[in-house]
Structures are given as structure tokens and as C-alpha cells.
CSV table of C-alpha atoms and ligand atoms in Angstrom, one decimal:
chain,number,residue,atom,x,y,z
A,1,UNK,CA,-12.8,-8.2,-9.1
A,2,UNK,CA,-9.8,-10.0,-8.4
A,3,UNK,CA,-6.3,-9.2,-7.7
A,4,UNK,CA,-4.9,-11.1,-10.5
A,5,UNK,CA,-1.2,-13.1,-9.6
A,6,UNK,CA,1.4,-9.8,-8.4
A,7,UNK,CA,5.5,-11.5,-9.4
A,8,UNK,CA,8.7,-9.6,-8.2
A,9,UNK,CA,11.5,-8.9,-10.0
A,10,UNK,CA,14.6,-7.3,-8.9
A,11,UNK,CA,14.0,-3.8,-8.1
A,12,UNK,CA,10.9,-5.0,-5.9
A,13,UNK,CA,11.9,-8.1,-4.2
A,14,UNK,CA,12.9,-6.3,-1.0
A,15,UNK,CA,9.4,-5.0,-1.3
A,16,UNK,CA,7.7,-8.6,-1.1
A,17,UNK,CA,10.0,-10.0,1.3
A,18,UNK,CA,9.0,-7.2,3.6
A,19,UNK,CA,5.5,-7.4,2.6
A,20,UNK,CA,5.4,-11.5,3.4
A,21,UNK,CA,6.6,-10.7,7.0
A,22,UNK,CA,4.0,-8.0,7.9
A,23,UNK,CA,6.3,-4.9,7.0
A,24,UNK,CA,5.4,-2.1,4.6
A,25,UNK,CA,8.7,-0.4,3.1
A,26,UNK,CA,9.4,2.6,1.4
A,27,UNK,CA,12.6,4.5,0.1
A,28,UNK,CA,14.7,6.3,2.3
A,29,UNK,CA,17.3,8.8,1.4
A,30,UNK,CA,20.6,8.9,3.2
A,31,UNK,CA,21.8,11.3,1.9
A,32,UNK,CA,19.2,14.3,2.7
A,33,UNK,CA,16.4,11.7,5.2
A,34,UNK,CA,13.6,12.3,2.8
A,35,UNK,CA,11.4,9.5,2.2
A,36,UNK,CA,9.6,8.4,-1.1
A,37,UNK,CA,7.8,6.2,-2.2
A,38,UNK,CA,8.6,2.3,-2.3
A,39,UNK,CA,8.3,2.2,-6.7
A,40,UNK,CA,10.9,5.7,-6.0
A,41,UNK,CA,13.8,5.1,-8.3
A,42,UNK,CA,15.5,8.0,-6.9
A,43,UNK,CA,14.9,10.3,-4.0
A,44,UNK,CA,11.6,12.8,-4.3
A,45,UNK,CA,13.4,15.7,-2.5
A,46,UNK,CA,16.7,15.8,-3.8
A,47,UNK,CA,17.4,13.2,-6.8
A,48,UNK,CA,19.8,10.7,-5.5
A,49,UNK,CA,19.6,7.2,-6.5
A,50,UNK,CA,21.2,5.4,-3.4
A,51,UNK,CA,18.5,4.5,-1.6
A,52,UNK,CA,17.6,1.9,1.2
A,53,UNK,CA,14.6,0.7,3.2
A,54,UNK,CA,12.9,2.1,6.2
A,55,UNK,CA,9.9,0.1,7.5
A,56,UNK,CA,6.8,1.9,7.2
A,57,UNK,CA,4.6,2.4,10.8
A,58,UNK,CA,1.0,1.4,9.0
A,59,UNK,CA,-0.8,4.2,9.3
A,60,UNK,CA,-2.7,5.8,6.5
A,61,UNK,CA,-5.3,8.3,5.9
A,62,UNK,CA,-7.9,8.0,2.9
A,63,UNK,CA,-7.1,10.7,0.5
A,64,UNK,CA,-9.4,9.4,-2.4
A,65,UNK,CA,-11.5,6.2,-3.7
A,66,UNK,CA,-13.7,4.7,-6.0
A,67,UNK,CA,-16.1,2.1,-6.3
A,68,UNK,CA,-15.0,-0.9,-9.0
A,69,UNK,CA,-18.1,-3.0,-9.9
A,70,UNK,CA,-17.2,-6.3,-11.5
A,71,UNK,CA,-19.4,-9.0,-13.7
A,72,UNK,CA,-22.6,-9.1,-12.1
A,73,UNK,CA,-22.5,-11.3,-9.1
A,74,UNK,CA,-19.8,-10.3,-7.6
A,75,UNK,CA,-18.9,-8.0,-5.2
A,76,UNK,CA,-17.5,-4.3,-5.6
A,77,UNK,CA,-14.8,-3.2,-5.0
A,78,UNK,CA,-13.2,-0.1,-3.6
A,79,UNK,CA,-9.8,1.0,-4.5
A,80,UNK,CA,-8.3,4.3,-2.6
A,81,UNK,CA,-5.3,6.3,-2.6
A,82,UNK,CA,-3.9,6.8,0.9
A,83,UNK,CA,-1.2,9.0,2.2
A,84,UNK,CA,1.0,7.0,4.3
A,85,UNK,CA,1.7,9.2,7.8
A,86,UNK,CA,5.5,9.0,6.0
A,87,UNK,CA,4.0,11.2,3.2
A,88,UNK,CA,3.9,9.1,0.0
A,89,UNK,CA,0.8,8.2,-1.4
A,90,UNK,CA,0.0,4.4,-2.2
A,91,UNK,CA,-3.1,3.0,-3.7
A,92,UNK,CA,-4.4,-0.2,-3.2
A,93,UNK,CA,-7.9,-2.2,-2.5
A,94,UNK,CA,-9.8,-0.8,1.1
A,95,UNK,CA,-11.4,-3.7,2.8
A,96,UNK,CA,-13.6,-3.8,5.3
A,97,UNK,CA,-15.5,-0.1,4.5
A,98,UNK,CA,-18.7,0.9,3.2
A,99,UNK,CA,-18.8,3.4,0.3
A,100,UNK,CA,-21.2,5.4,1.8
A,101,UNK,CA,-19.3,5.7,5.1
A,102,UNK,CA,-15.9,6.7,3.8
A,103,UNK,CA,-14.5,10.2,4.0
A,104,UNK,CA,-11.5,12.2,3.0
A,105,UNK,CA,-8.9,11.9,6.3
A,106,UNK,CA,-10.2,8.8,7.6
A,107,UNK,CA,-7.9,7.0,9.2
A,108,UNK,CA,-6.4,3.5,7.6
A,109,UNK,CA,-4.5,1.3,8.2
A,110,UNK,CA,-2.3,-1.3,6.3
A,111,UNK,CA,-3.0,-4.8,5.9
A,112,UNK,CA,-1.9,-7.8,3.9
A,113,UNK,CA,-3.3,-10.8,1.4
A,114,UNK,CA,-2.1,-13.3,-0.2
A,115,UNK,CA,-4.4,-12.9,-2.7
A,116,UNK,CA,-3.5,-16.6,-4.7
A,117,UNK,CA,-0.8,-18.8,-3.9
A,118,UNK,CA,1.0,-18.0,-7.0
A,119,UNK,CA,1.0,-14.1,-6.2
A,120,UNK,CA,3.0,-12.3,-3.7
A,121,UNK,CA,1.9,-10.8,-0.5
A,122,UNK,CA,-0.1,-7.6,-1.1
A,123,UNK,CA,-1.0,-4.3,0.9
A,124,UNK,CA,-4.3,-3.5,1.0
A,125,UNK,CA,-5.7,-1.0,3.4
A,126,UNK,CA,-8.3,-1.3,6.1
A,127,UNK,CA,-10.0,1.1,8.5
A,128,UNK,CA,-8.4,1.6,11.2
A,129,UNK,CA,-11.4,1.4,13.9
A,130,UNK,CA,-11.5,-2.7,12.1
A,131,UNK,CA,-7.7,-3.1,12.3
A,132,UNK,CA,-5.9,-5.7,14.5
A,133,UNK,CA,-2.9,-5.0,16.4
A,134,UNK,CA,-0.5,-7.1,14.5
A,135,UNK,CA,0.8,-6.0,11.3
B,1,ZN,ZN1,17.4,12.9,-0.9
């Protein structure tokens, strides 16, 4: 399975530009600190819509998965929901793990493809025991 080509539009190209440098954002209220989730149109705790960025530290842990077969031939898959240590969940591919390895709380962490040079820069997550330092 491939991640087909991922475009930006308005709303999300703060996103990708963070993304392309290495940085995972998500939303951050002013108005009461809470933060949501980076796809947040308005503020999880207490409904405002004035939002800005705050960089995400890249830490995850797995919360859920599954395993995504493709045609025959190719590889699986695996595709999890992580809880960032910020508190929103995001769900993306997990690279580098074995099915059969993977439990609830392990720890992630978040990495980045470019998955086809018309597509954006994407997060994916990793385990953190195989993570580098940069990122
Ligand atoms: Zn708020």
C-alpha cells in the first residue's frame, strides 16, 4: 500500500510547511492553553476558533493498530493511532515495527516521508527504541 500524493490547501499549509522542516504542529488555544488537534477547527476544551501553532515535542505512544495487507506481493502495512504526549490522537502509518511485537503504550515516535515528489511531507510514526535523534 502506498500513500497516495497528500496536497495542502489553506487551512493546512502551516501544517506542511512545519512538516517539510522536521516539526509536528498542533492547535494551541490562547485563550484557555489547551491544545487540540492539528485538523482542530476550534479549540477541544473550550470552543474558540482563534488558534495558533505550537510545535509538537515527537513523542507518542501506540494506542491502537491494524495490519493493511495490499495486492499480493507487496508488503503490509501497519497503520496506528497514537496519542501524542500533548494529548491528541493522530493516526498515521508505523514503520519500522513488527505486528507481533507491538503493544498498547509503546512508545513512538514521529517521523517524516516524502512519500512521492508530488505529495507533501508526511508523519508517520516509528518506535522509539529505532528513532534517530533528529526530527
Ligand atoms: Zn480553549
Amino acid at each position: 500500500m502506498t500513500v497516495g500524493p497528500v496536497a495542502r490547501d489553506a487551512d493546512t499549509a502551516a501544517f506542511f510547511d512545519a512538516a517539510a522542516s522536521g516539526q509536528f504542529l498542533l492547535r494551541h488555544c490562547p485563550a484557555c492553553g489547551a491544545i487540540s488537534a492539528p485538523q482542530s477547527a476550534q479549540c477541544e476544551r473550550c470552543a474558540a476558533t482563534d488558534l495558533d501553532w505550537r510545535r509538537a515535542i515527537g513523542d507518542a505512544i501506540l494506542v491502537s493498530w491494524t495490519v493493511s495487507h495490499g495486492r499480493p506481493g507487496t508488503d503490509p502495512v501497519i497503520l496506528c493511532i497514537a496519542e501524542l504526549a500533548e494529548g491528541p490522537w493522530w493516526w498515521a502509518r508505523l514503520e519500522g515495527g513488527e505486528p507481533k511485537s507491538l503493544s498498547i503504550g509503546a512508545p513512538l515516535r514521529i517521523a517524516y516521508r516524502h512519500p512521492t515528489p508530488d505529495s507533501e511531507v508526511v508523519p508517520v510514526f516509528v518506535p522509539a527504541s529505532t528513532a534517530t535523534a533528529s526530527g
